[in-house]
Amino acid sequence: MARRWVLRVVSLAAGLLLWQVLTASGVRLWLRFDQLPTAVEVAERFARQLTRAEFYGDLGSSLARIGLGFLLAAVVGTALGVVVARSRVLGDLVQPLLEVVRPIPAIALVPIAILLFPTDEQGIVFITFVAAFFPILVSTRHAVRALPTTWEDALRTMGGSRRQVLVRVVLPGALPGVFGGLSVGMGVAWICVISAEMISGRYGVGYRTWQAYTVVDYPGVVVGMVTIGLLGRVTAGVVELLGRRATRWLPGEARS
Amino acid sequence: MARRWVLRVVSLAAGLLLWQVLTASGVRLWLRFDQLPTAVEVAERFARQLTRAEFYGDLGSSLARIGLGFLLAAVVGTALGVVVARSRVLGDLVQPLLEVVRPIPAIALVPIAILLFPTDEQGIVFITFVAAFFPILVSTRHAVRALPTTWEDALRTMGGSRRQVLVRVVLPGALPGVFGGLSVGMGVAWICVISAEMISGRYGVGYRTWQAYTVVDYPGVVVGMVTIGLLGRVTAGVVELLGRRATRWLPGEARS
Amino acid sequence: GGAASDEVAVVVGYQSKTINTVTAGTLLRELGYFERRLDALGQRTGTRYRVTWQDYDTGAPITAQMVAGRVDIGSMGDFPLLINGSRTQDMGDEGTRMVSVTGYNARGALNMVVVRPDSTAKALSDLRGQKVSTSVGSAGHGTLVRALDGTEVVVENQQPSVGASALQGGGVAALSQFVAWPGQLVFAGQAKLLYDGAALDHPTLHGVVVRKPFADARPEVLAEFLRAQLDATRYLHANPLAAAESVAAATGLPPEVVYLYNGPNGIATFDLSLKSVLREALRDDVPLLRSIGDIAELDVDRFIDDGPLKAVYEGTEDLANPARITGEDPVCGVPVADPAAAGEVWFAGESATRPAATPDCLLKQVKQAGKQVRAAYVPDAATGTRWFAEHAHWVRDGDRFLPFATEAEAAKRGAVLTYAQALAGA
Amino acid sequence: MSVRIEGLTAGYGRSAVLRGLDLVVAEGELLVVVGPSGCGKSTLLRVVAGLLPGTAGRVLVDGVPVRGTSRDRALVFQDDGLLPWRDALRNVELPLALRGVPRAERRVRARGWLDRVGLAGFERHLPRELSGGMRQRVQLARTLAQEPRLVLMDEPFGALDARTRSAMQELVMAVLRETGTTTIFVTHDVDEAVRLGDRVVVLGAGEVDVRREAILAAVMG
Amino acid sequence: MSVRIEGLTAGYGRSAVLRGLDLVVAEGELLVVVGPSGCGKSTLLRVVAGLLPGTAGRVLVDGVPVRGTSRDRALVFQDDGLLPWRDALRNVELPLALRGVPRAERRVRARGWLDRVGLAGFERHLPRELSGGMRQRVQLARTLAQEPRLVLMDEPFGALDARTRSAMQELVMAVLRETGTTTIFVTHDVDEAVRLGDRVVVLGAGEVDVRREAILAAVMG
Ligand SMILES: Nc1ncnc2c1ncn2[C@@H]1O[C@H](COP(=O)(O)OP(=O)(O)OP(=O)(O)O)[C@@H](O)[C@H]1O
Ligand SMILES: Nc1ncnc2c1ncn2[C@@H]1O[C@H](COP(=O)(O)OP(=O)(O)OP(=O)(O)O)[C@@H](O)[C@H]1O
Ligand SMILES: [Mg+2]
Ligand SMILES: [Mg+2]
């Protein structure tokens, strides 16, 4: 166990070092590192940010927005994914609409969200919801479709109703796939946080990052990226942990 | 079969009609439809766009960028997903880095892509690559982890090498999950097309949509969204079709 | 939105980085004048007012928010203003009105074209066939189109920050942008000035728009806003350096750059008046704007509503910058008066700038002091555009040194010297 | 429960596995079905269970045509139908949970059945942590816990050693006889067929109904 | 191939299933392993196959300690180890493909083996489209196609009816004898054990080595 953590830390440290070396020496071999901020510059800025109250306010509001949007997406996405996979009629009715909306960029939703929702916060949550929703939906649909039929058959011969089949077989059986979707969905929600917070005009790590870019403050941009990266890591970690607990029966999970 | 298509068309038509009614009558019940462009306005603009050569140029360049980025992501994402799921050491080395980079917004990558890559096109492809890469990686990892051990055991007792186990068991066995990831990845690639094409400054449907937003041209924005939605639908449809062909052995696929 | 019933919510949208709007945005917010005036108003009327400030990176989201009825008062540049008016025109009395100017430059120097420091281009015509980044539909784009005058370039439509990265990364040869961008990039040594918008002699401005329904429902709030804007403008005129430092702290821009634009005799002239030359300039911009996008014809005179401003402030047609460099030149020992010649030096570690009567006086002052200079500002000898002495191009004219913002302009007058050479010769 | 099959045709896709089958099972009877591998024994059970609709003919249970599954008709699957995410105990609890037996009670009852199939101590093992024969016994316990009125068993003792097998046979037969449960029992073990069956049907040979004496010759060839 | 097991202890996690087992199988011998359900028969085969490392003791094959799997040691799984995305033919081809036999040739050979296990005509069926007994026969065909020098069989005929079973027994025994292949054979069928085995071992009873005559009593209790 200790060895694994050593490896993980070594990996991150090596990444940082590589970044520092490439940027500080201004390497230009096809890829050009000469204009990027160095790791040390970013670290200094990051340390400064950590002393500011504003920074924690940003964290809080972004986490709340992503959290709410993600929760909604998890519930609605899983439910709809199951429905679309299990009912041919509902699938045919719902899926064409969803499929056309699915690839619409979060950032293109900004004006729509502004016009559609009474408040900015609702618009922001809406965009993170949309972002997380589709990966969850698609993964759930795939997972439900890939379920072996025996388990369902077993439940039905025990007199299980349609609803019981859903609750006792389809949901737990699809859970590994659903958690894959939740993990991806969380990532995509963070990917869209900047677009979503463009509406805000006030707080949030996404908003702050974009603001840094509008004054071409690259260390500020990278600090924002790293913050979002870490927040994303932590939230996705929580999802993966829950997922691993929920799917402990898988042979692969016992292994790792 | 015919009935299914009828349902699908009905669904889309109902969606359009609802949109028209809500926007044209300017409904304001919590959600506010009064300022959104109506379906008819958008359709007119869309029809006008279809007569312009520029529009097809945009389609072509966006498709090429997404296509290339997605292909790269499919290859690298699947490969790395398998590696991370199968090798504990490599997983511990690679995953911490990937996990921190994963939630970084595509739009935050814009300055990095510009500074890092010699040409705009490379930067754009890079951003779509990153967008599609992570869903593919994560889904592959989950799918590989969820594989039953029997199949691998069978191959090994036939004298299958590590490589043969990968090629003959892990890849085909994880294929349903991988295709789930590819489908999501294609969606996310389109979600990021606007961010990516912000670099472009000239062509692409993403660029054109953002451009419409910067001059607050809502019908233009919606036409862009619809175009991206349709392109996304078609490309994701191709991926799903390939997926269904590749996983025809699944009981669920036979059903649908 | 979302206010309690006994509370009036006012939402102000602004662009902190577009420093030509500070008197209706960043500075006004920092000073708190608007809130104070509303408190006083509340004392009289028994109403509570709550102000929310929202900072956006361009005018588009402010317009979008105004269309959605969620931003009441906004400030933005001339082209975004026109887009705002055009997009809300169909809404009739539900639309928006322009009610005041924040700042302007009568010759158009707020917009400039910059190139990388190592660029060999001397004039816009040298950019033929190359890529130039600008934000289509912005003031910087308008200037570029007018200034190119037929020179064929490849226009890359990018957000200002994306364009700045592209310039740095080598993706584009030049960048045409509005306030703060050119000064900021030049100050950071990431660009040099190729073309000064002042050469066009076409005014450019930023202004304030209000939602008509809000103006009708809460005329008293709008009046207090304009009064507060006036207060902030006066504060800026009286305390230019403090104002610049306050804005710099709030935005992350270097104070030297803010002071370049917003200081005395700066590139931006702050005045609320809806002057006829500015109205004329807006009218001239409409056809250009229509040529680049699907934008409806705008009735500028209907869009501009000077009623609310008239009620609180007389206004003036005078184009002279009310903020002047004054005092006595410490080296030449003469009073500083002529805005076409006056400059300023900001020494490191000092909390006030020192005036200079002429560029020569400024050079001498720098030389004698032997101290670290944070920034020195001189007016362009041809256009009067205030510029960094260090980044100006100098020409010896008899016993005088003349500074020019662009090398091309300097070259017309004689052999071009660098700042260091001029300093050595002074 | 009585079962009456009239002219049943069933199969997968376009190909019919069973063609015009007629068969009757009386209330409380134990019918053994034998026949060569792939002749359609499992298919027959799936149709009676209601998992697979026939394409022609009728299946009447207590005179009512079969439409879908029911908790009265339990099926013991040939390859185990245990849910892999539930441990042995919770798999046995499942039919009780489905009909709303309170948790405490169903736990006691499930534990009792696991005991009786010789799996005390393995309550918390997941299916993949059990041997093949143990999984088969968990399935038996589950079926008995379900208390169905018709049991369809598809080679339920196939993976058991002789000793365990006879113990299981004794247990299952005792329960089935005691409750008067009707049974259709598929096996490939001739000895078992002859010893347990009230009647034996050889499928795939024109669906002959045979007496115990004739079966040996018919199957052994 | 000869197998020598010395003091083998093996299990899952912390609990040992096999404890200090000693066992010898001579070259070309057919050893039958019987024992109660859950006693560790499958576990033993997994260890010899190289799928599960023992925690103590040694397993020597031809005098060399087992380290991982090898194509010389084939395992017929108790619950079928067919790849669900490959049809019957391609499942049988698999071991040939793994060692690089050209497509045309391996197709012919796989088809031949499928024929011999009585599955001609089912080449294109996916595993889920085959009955339990048919899947078991596909696995047998695959194992024979592999041409291993040591075969580990885990109840390979468990799902077959008597007639098919004796046909398969005949086929497999003929091939194994002809090629001189060493075999460890797990079964729960006493008759089979006695008829096929050169020697029978009862696992779980102190690992007694018994003669054919003694086995009946030992297992039937
Ligand atoms: N993956 C596993 N994890 C934990 N315990 C296991 C696992 N596989 C098997 N066991 C345990 O090991 C013991 C022996 O199992 P094994 O499969 O070897 O029995 P067996 O002799 O083959 O029985 P059967 O005749 O029923 O197939 C059993 O008690 C079982 O619970
Ligand atoms: N899902 C399916 N799709 C297509 N064909 C199938 C399917 N399931 C079974 N079959 C075919 O139906 C036939 C009968 O299968 P069934 O499982 O009923 O046989 P069985 O009598 O139970 O055999 P066994 O004794 O080997 O279990 C077989 O030929 C098989 O190939
Ligand atoms: Mg069967
Ligand atoms: Mg076993």
PDB file of C-alpha atoms in Angstrom, chain E residues 8-207:
ATOM      1  CA  LEU E   8       0.651 -28.187  -1.502  1.00  0.00           C
ATOM      2  CA  THR E   9      -1.344 -25.592   0.406  1.00  0.00           C
ATOM      3  CA  ALA E  10      -3.585 -23.307  -1.616  1.00  0.00           C
ATOM      4  CA  GLY E  11      -6.743 -21.228  -1.204  1.00  0.00           C
ATOM      5  CA  TYR E  12      -8.309 -17.829  -1.603  1.00  0.00           C
ATOM      6  CA  GLY E  13      -7.383 -14.862   0.523  1.00  0.00           C
ATOM      7  CA  ARG E  14      -6.473 -16.040   3.998  1.00  0.00           C
ATOM      8  CA  SER E  15      -8.356 -19.341   4.073  1.00  0.00           C
ATOM      9  CA  ALA E  16      -6.620 -22.435   2.745  1.00  0.00           C
ATOM     10  CA  VAL E  17      -8.755 -24.889   0.780  1.00  0.00           C
ATOM     11  CA  LEU E  18      -6.021 -27.442   0.197  1.00  0.00           C
ATOM     12  CA  ARG E  19      -3.610 -28.203   3.038  1.00  0.00           C
ATOM     13  CA  GLY E  20      -0.355 -30.095   2.599  1.00  0.00           C
ATOM     14  CA  LEU E  21      -1.570 -32.175  -0.308  1.00  0.00           C
ATOM     15  CA  ASP E  22       0.734 -34.798  -1.810  1.00  0.00           C
ATOM     16  CA  LEU E  23      -0.114 -36.372  -5.123  1.00  0.00           C
ATOM     17  CA  VAL E  24       1.670 -38.031  -8.038  1.00  0.00           C
ATOM     18  CA  VAL E  25       0.428 -38.588 -11.565  1.00  0.00           C
ATOM     19  CA  ALA E  26       2.600 -40.630 -13.892  1.00  0.00           C
ATOM     20  CA  GLU E  27       3.153 -39.857 -17.564  1.00  0.00           C
ATOM     21  CA  GLY E  28       0.154 -40.968 -19.606  1.00  0.00           C
ATOM     22  CA  GLU E  29      -1.893 -41.849 -16.526  1.00  0.00           C
ATOM     23  CA  LEU E  30      -5.540 -40.869 -16.032  1.00  0.00           C
ATOM     24  CA  LEU E  31      -6.132 -39.869 -12.446  1.00  0.00           C
ATOM     25  CA  VAL E  32      -9.698 -39.363 -11.313  1.00  0.00           C
ATOM     26  CA  VAL E  33     -10.339 -36.951  -8.453  1.00  0.00           C
ATOM     27  CA  VAL E  34     -13.587 -37.231  -6.550  1.00  0.00           C
ATOM     28  CA  GLY E  35     -14.758 -35.650  -3.344  1.00  0.00           C
ATOM     29  CA  PRO E  36     -17.620 -33.763  -1.790  1.00  0.00           C
ATOM     30  CA  SER E  37     -18.801 -30.457  -3.195  1.00  0.00           C
ATOM     31  CA  GLY E  38     -16.552 -27.576  -2.128  1.00  0.00           C
ATOM     32  CA  CYS E  39     -13.664 -29.816  -1.044  1.00  0.00           C
ATOM     33  CA  GLY E  40     -11.220 -28.138  -3.422  1.00  0.00           C
ATOM     34  CA  LYS E  41     -11.236 -30.206  -6.607  1.00  0.00           C
ATOM     35  CA  SER E  42     -11.530 -27.192  -8.901  1.00  0.00           C
ATOM     36  CA  THR E  43      -8.981 -25.384  -6.777  1.00  0.00           C
ATOM     37  CA  LEU E  44      -6.511 -28.215  -7.273  1.00  0.00           C
ATOM     38  CA  LEU E  45      -6.921 -28.085 -11.034  1.00  0.00           C
ATOM     39  CA  ARG E  46      -6.452 -24.317 -11.028  1.00  0.00           C
ATOM     40  CA  VAL E  47      -3.191 -24.676  -9.157  1.00  0.00           C
ATOM     41  CA  VAL E  48      -1.852 -27.342 -11.513  1.00  0.00           C
ATOM     42  CA  ALA E  49      -2.970 -25.269 -14.518  1.00  0.00           C
ATOM     43  CA  GLY E  50      -0.943 -22.381 -13.118  1.00  0.00           C
ATOM     44  CA  LEU E  51      -3.908 -20.049 -12.640  1.00  0.00           C
ATOM     45  CA  LEU E  52      -3.637 -19.981  -8.865  1.00  0.00           C
ATOM     46  CA  PRO E  53      -0.289 -19.973  -7.046  1.00  0.00           C
ATOM     47  CA  GLY E  54      -0.048 -22.230  -4.020  1.00  0.00           C
ATOM     48  CA  THR E  55       0.956 -20.663  -0.720  1.00  0.00           C
ATOM     49  CA  ALA E  56       3.161 -23.551   0.359  1.00  0.00           C
ATOM     50  CA  GLY E  57       4.569 -26.735  -1.147  1.00  0.00           C
ATOM     51  CA  ARG E  58       5.461 -27.417  -4.760  1.00  0.00           C
ATOM     52  CA  VAL E  59       3.820 -28.537  -7.973  1.00  0.00           C
ATOM     53  CA  LEU E  60       6.293 -30.106 -10.375  1.00  0.00           C
ATOM     54  CA  VAL E  61       5.362 -30.909 -13.943  1.00  0.00           C
ATOM     55  CA  ASP E  62       8.001 -33.043 -15.631  1.00  0.00           C
ATOM     56  CA  GLY E  63      10.175 -32.131 -12.674  1.00  0.00           C
ATOM     57  CA  VAL E  64       9.893 -28.383 -13.295  1.00  0.00           C
ATOM     58  CA  PRO E  65       7.981 -26.186 -10.815  1.00  0.00           C
ATOM     59  CA  VAL E  66       4.805 -24.707 -12.257  1.00  0.00           C
ATOM     60  CA  ARG E  67       5.071 -20.987 -12.817  1.00  0.00           C
ATOM     61  CA  GLY E  68       2.062 -19.688 -14.681  1.00  0.00           C
ATOM     62  CA  THR E  69       0.073 -21.313 -17.423  1.00  0.00           C
ATOM     63  CA  SER E  70       1.212 -23.129 -20.520  1.00  0.00           C
ATOM     64  CA  ARG E  71      -0.413 -24.437 -23.637  1.00  0.00           C
ATOM     65  CA  ASP E  72       0.791 -27.896 -22.645  1.00  0.00           C
ATOM     66  CA  ARG E  73      -1.620 -27.922 -19.695  1.00  0.00           C
ATOM     67  CA  ALA E  74      -5.222 -27.528 -20.849  1.00  0.00           C
ATOM     68  CA  LEU E  75      -8.098 -26.917 -18.449  1.00  0.00           C
ATOM     69  CA  VAL E  76     -11.712 -27.833 -19.186  1.00  0.00           C
ATOM     70  CA  PHE E  77     -13.690 -25.451 -16.994  1.00  0.00           C
ATOM     71  CA  GLN E  78     -16.552 -26.532 -14.785  1.00  0.00           C
ATOM     72  CA  ASP E  79     -18.666 -23.563 -15.873  1.00  0.00           C
ATOM     73  CA  ASP E  80     -17.894 -23.046 -19.478  1.00  0.00           C
ATOM     74  CA  GLY E  81     -15.000 -20.821 -20.374  1.00  0.00           C
ATOM     75  CA  LEU E  82     -16.191 -20.066 -23.907  1.00  0.00           C
ATOM     76  CA  LEU E  83     -15.741 -16.508 -25.169  1.00  0.00           C
ATOM     77  CA  PRO E  84     -19.294 -15.217 -25.691  1.00  0.00           C
ATOM     78  CA  TRP E  85     -18.413 -13.091 -28.720  1.00  0.00           C
ATOM     79  CA  ARG E  86     -16.963 -16.006 -30.692  1.00  0.00           C
ATOM     80  CA  ASP E  87     -19.226 -18.557 -32.315  1.00  0.00           C
ATOM     81  CA  ALA E  88     -18.679 -22.270 -31.689  1.00  0.00           C
ATOM     82  CA  LEU E  89     -16.245 -22.681 -34.566  1.00  0.00           C
ATOM     83  CA  ARG E  90     -14.123 -19.685 -33.640  1.00  0.00           C
ATOM     84  CA  ASN E  91     -14.031 -20.795 -30.022  1.00  0.00           C
ATOM     85  CA  VAL E  92     -12.611 -24.131 -31.085  1.00  0.00           C
ATOM     86  CA  GLU E  93     -10.162 -22.393 -33.401  1.00  0.00           C
ATOM     87  CA  LEU E  94      -8.857 -20.267 -30.569  1.00  0.00           C
ATOM     88  CA  PRO E  95      -6.001 -22.456 -29.294  1.00  0.00           C
ATOM     89  CA  LEU E  96      -4.891 -22.988 -32.877  1.00  0.00           C
ATOM     90  CA  ALA E  97      -5.010 -19.269 -33.575  1.00  0.00           C
ATOM     91  CA  LEU E  98      -2.962 -18.609 -30.463  1.00  0.00           C
ATOM     92  CA  ARG E  99      -0.122 -20.695 -31.736  1.00  0.00           C
ATOM     93  CA  GLY E 100      -0.311 -19.251 -35.210  1.00  0.00           C
ATOM     94  CA  VAL E 101      -1.902 -22.007 -37.256  1.00  0.00           C
ATOM     95  CA  PRO E 102      -2.962 -20.451 -40.592  1.00  0.00           C
ATOM     96  CA  ARG E 103      -6.636 -19.567 -40.848  1.00  0.00           C
ATOM     97  CA  ALA E 104      -7.585 -22.088 -43.528  1.00  0.00           C
ATOM     98  CA  GLU E 105      -5.975 -24.964 -41.731  1.00  0.00           C
ATOM     99  CA  ARG E 106      -7.317 -24.160 -38.305  1.00  0.00           C
ATOM    100  CA  ARG E 107     -10.789 -23.772 -39.734  1.00  0.00           C
ATOM    101  CA  VAL E 108     -10.648 -27.255 -41.185  1.00  0.00           C
ATOM    102  CA  ARG E 109      -9.314 -28.736 -37.978  1.00  0.00           C
ATOM    103  CA  ALA E 110     -11.802 -26.928 -35.741  1.00  0.00           C
ATOM    104  CA  ARG E 111     -14.645 -28.031 -37.962  1.00  0.00           C
ATOM    105  CA  GLY E 112     -13.396 -31.588 -37.686  1.00  0.00           C
ATOM    106  CA  TRP E 113     -13.443 -31.451 -33.881  1.00  0.00           C
ATOM    107  CA  LEU E 114     -16.904 -29.897 -33.799  1.00  0.00           C
ATOM    108  CA  ASP E 115     -18.096 -32.714 -36.040  1.00  0.00           C
ATOM    109  CA  ARG E 116     -16.682 -35.315 -33.741  1.00  0.00           C
ATOM    110  CA  VAL E 117     -18.459 -33.874 -30.683  1.00  0.00           C
ATOM    111  CA  GLY E 118     -21.697 -33.968 -32.661  1.00  0.00           C
ATOM    112  CA  LEU E 119     -22.094 -30.278 -33.313  1.00  0.00           C
ATOM    113  CA  ALA E 120     -21.871 -30.186 -37.096  1.00  0.00           C
ATOM    114  CA  GLY E 121     -24.279 -27.483 -38.204  1.00  0.00           C
ATOM    115  CA  PHE E 122     -23.817 -25.411 -35.065  1.00  0.00           C
ATOM    116  CA  GLU E 123     -20.512 -23.826 -36.139  1.00  0.00           C
ATOM    117  CA  ARG E 124     -22.019 -20.370 -36.379  1.00  0.00           C
ATOM    118  CA  HIS E 125     -23.981 -20.438 -33.119  1.00  0.00           C
ATOM    119  CA  LEU E 126     -22.861 -18.107 -30.370  1.00  0.00           C
ATOM    120  CA  PRO E 127     -22.441 -19.724 -26.933  1.00  0.00           C
ATOM    121  CA  ARG E 128     -25.699 -18.181 -25.707  1.00  0.00           C
ATOM    122  CA  GLU E 129     -27.497 -19.834 -28.608  1.00  0.00           C
ATOM    123  CA  LEU E 130     -26.338 -23.287 -27.537  1.00  0.00           C
ATOM    124  CA  SER E 131     -27.749 -25.563 -24.863  1.00  0.00           C
ATOM    125  CA  GLY E 132     -25.730 -26.318 -21.718  1.00  0.00           C
ATOM    126  CA  GLY E 133     -24.574 -29.687 -23.010  1.00  0.00           C
ATOM    127  CA  MET E 134     -23.643 -28.249 -26.353  1.00  0.00           C
ATOM    128  CA  ARG E 135     -21.472 -25.612 -24.738  1.00  0.00           C
ATOM    129  CA  GLN E 136     -19.725 -28.296 -22.761  1.00  0.00           C
ATOM    130  CA  ARG E 137     -19.024 -30.190 -25.959  1.00  0.00           C
ATOM    131  CA  VAL E 138     -17.649 -27.079 -27.643  1.00  0.00           C
ATOM    132  CA  GLN E 139     -15.251 -26.771 -24.751  1.00  0.00           C
ATOM    133  CA  LEU E 140     -14.212 -30.387 -25.157  1.00  0.00           C
ATOM    134  CA  ALA E 141     -13.615 -29.857 -28.846  1.00  0.00           C
ATOM    135  CA  ARG E 142     -11.531 -26.807 -28.048  1.00  0.00           C
ATOM    136  CA  THR E 143      -9.426 -28.701 -25.538  1.00  0.00           C
ATOM    137  CA  LEU E 144      -8.783 -31.527 -27.967  1.00  0.00           C
ATOM    138  CA  ALA E 145      -7.870 -29.038 -30.671  1.00  0.00           C
ATOM    139  CA  GLN E 146      -5.311 -27.571 -28.308  1.00  0.00           C
ATOM    140  CA  GLU E 147      -3.383 -30.897 -28.272  1.00  0.00           C
ATOM    141  CA  PRO E 148      -2.028 -30.436 -24.779  1.00  0.00           C
ATOM    142  CA  ARG E 149       0.256 -32.901 -23.044  1.00  0.00           C
ATOM    143  CA  LEU E 150      -1.615 -32.649 -19.743  1.00  0.00           C
ATOM    144  CA  VAL E 151      -5.402 -32.293 -19.585  1.00  0.00           C
ATOM    145  CA  LEU E 152      -7.183 -31.070 -16.487  1.00  0.00           C
ATOM    146  CA  MET E 153     -10.905 -31.783 -16.738  1.00  0.00           C
ATOM    147  CA  ASP E 154     -13.419 -30.357 -14.285  1.00  0.00           C
ATOM    148  CA  GLU E 155     -16.621 -32.389 -14.618  1.00  0.00           C
ATOM    149  CA  PRO E 156     -16.423 -32.211 -18.390  1.00  0.00           C
ATOM    150  CA  PHE E 157     -19.459 -34.392 -19.037  1.00  0.00           C
ATOM    151  CA  GLY E 158     -21.611 -32.975 -16.237  1.00  0.00           C
ATOM    152  CA  ALA E 159     -24.286 -31.481 -18.487  1.00  0.00           C
ATOM    153  CA  LEU E 160     -24.594 -34.365 -20.944  1.00  0.00           C
ATOM    154  CA  ASP E 161     -27.316 -36.966 -21.233  1.00  0.00           C
ATOM    155  CA  ALA E 162     -26.290 -40.588 -20.867  1.00  0.00           C
ATOM    156  CA  ARG E 163     -26.061 -41.346 -24.568  1.00  0.00           C
ATOM    157  CA  THR E 164     -24.087 -38.249 -25.503  1.00  0.00           C
ATOM    158  CA  ARG E 165     -21.988 -38.687 -22.414  1.00  0.00           C
ATOM    159  CA  SER E 166     -20.828 -42.163 -23.322  1.00  0.00           C
ATOM    160  CA  ALA E 167     -20.126 -41.038 -26.870  1.00  0.00           C
ATOM    161  CA  MET E 168     -18.016 -38.182 -25.536  1.00  0.00           C
ATOM    162  CA  GLN E 169     -16.272 -40.403 -23.028  1.00  0.00           C
ATOM    163  CA  GLU E 170     -15.339 -42.763 -25.803  1.00  0.00           C
ATOM    164  CA  LEU E 171     -14.093 -39.987 -28.041  1.00  0.00           C
ATOM    165  CA  VAL E 172     -12.070 -38.205 -25.395  1.00  0.00           C
ATOM    166  CA  MET E 173     -10.572 -41.359 -23.953  1.00  0.00           C
ATOM    167  CA  ALA E 174      -9.593 -42.568 -27.382  1.00  0.00           C
ATOM    168  CA  VAL E 175      -7.822 -39.329 -28.198  1.00  0.00           C
ATOM    169  CA  LEU E 176      -6.101 -39.097 -24.813  1.00  0.00           C
ATOM    170  CA  ARG E 177      -4.896 -42.696 -24.886  1.00  0.00           C
ATOM    171  CA  GLU E 178      -3.749 -42.421 -28.445  1.00  0.00           C
ATOM    172  CA  THR E 179      -1.669 -39.319 -27.787  1.00  0.00           C
ATOM    173  CA  GLY E 180      -0.463 -40.609 -24.418  1.00  0.00           C
ATOM    174  CA  THR E 181      -1.775 -37.498 -22.723  1.00  0.00           C
ATOM    175  CA  THR E 182      -1.640 -37.355 -18.930  1.00  0.00           C
ATOM    176  CA  THR E 183      -5.042 -36.501 -17.432  1.00  0.00           C
ATOM    177  CA  ILE E 184      -6.465 -35.307 -14.137  1.00  0.00           C
ATOM    178  CA  PHE E 185     -10.162 -35.768 -14.219  1.00  0.00           C
ATOM    179  CA  VAL E 186     -12.632 -34.374 -11.689  1.00  0.00           C
ATOM    180  CA  THR E 187     -16.035 -35.976 -11.616  1.00  0.00           C
ATOM    181  CA  HIS E 188     -18.888 -36.649  -9.256  1.00  0.00           C
ATOM    182  CA  ASP E 189     -20.129 -39.608 -11.188  1.00  0.00           C
ATOM    183  CA  VAL E 190     -18.951 -42.736  -9.434  1.00  0.00           C
ATOM    184  CA  ASP E 191     -19.617 -44.947 -12.377  1.00  0.00           C
ATOM    185  CA  GLU E 192     -17.545 -42.675 -14.595  1.00  0.00           C
ATOM    186  CA  ALA E 193     -14.760 -42.522 -12.041  1.00  0.00           C
ATOM    187  CA  VAL E 194     -14.503 -46.245 -11.800  1.00  0.00           C
ATOM    188  CA  ARG E 195     -14.853 -46.890 -15.514  1.00  0.00           C
ATOM    189  CA  LEU E 196     -12.359 -44.291 -16.784  1.00  0.00           C
ATOM    190  CA  GLY E 197      -9.751 -43.859 -14.112  1.00  0.00           C
ATOM    191  CA  ASP E 198      -6.451 -45.622 -13.923  1.00  0.00           C
ATOM    192  CA  ARG E 199      -6.491 -44.515 -10.339  1.00  0.00           C
ATOM    193  CA  VAL E 200      -8.986 -42.629  -8.168  1.00  0.00           C
ATOM    194  CA  VAL E 201      -8.197 -40.107  -5.458  1.00  0.00           C
ATOM    195  CA  VAL E 202     -10.763 -39.009  -2.932  1.00  0.00           C
ATOM    196  CA  LEU E 203     -10.099 -35.418  -1.984  1.00  0.00           C
ATOM    197  CA  GLY E 204     -11.225 -33.980   1.331  1.00  0.00           C
ATOM    198  CA  ALA E 205     -10.854 -37.307   3.156  1.00  0.00           C
ATOM    199  CA  GLY E 206      -7.186 -36.987   4.027  1.00  0.00           C
ATOM    200  CA  GLU E 207      -6.345 -37.356   0.329  1.00  0.00           C
TER     201      GLU E 207
END
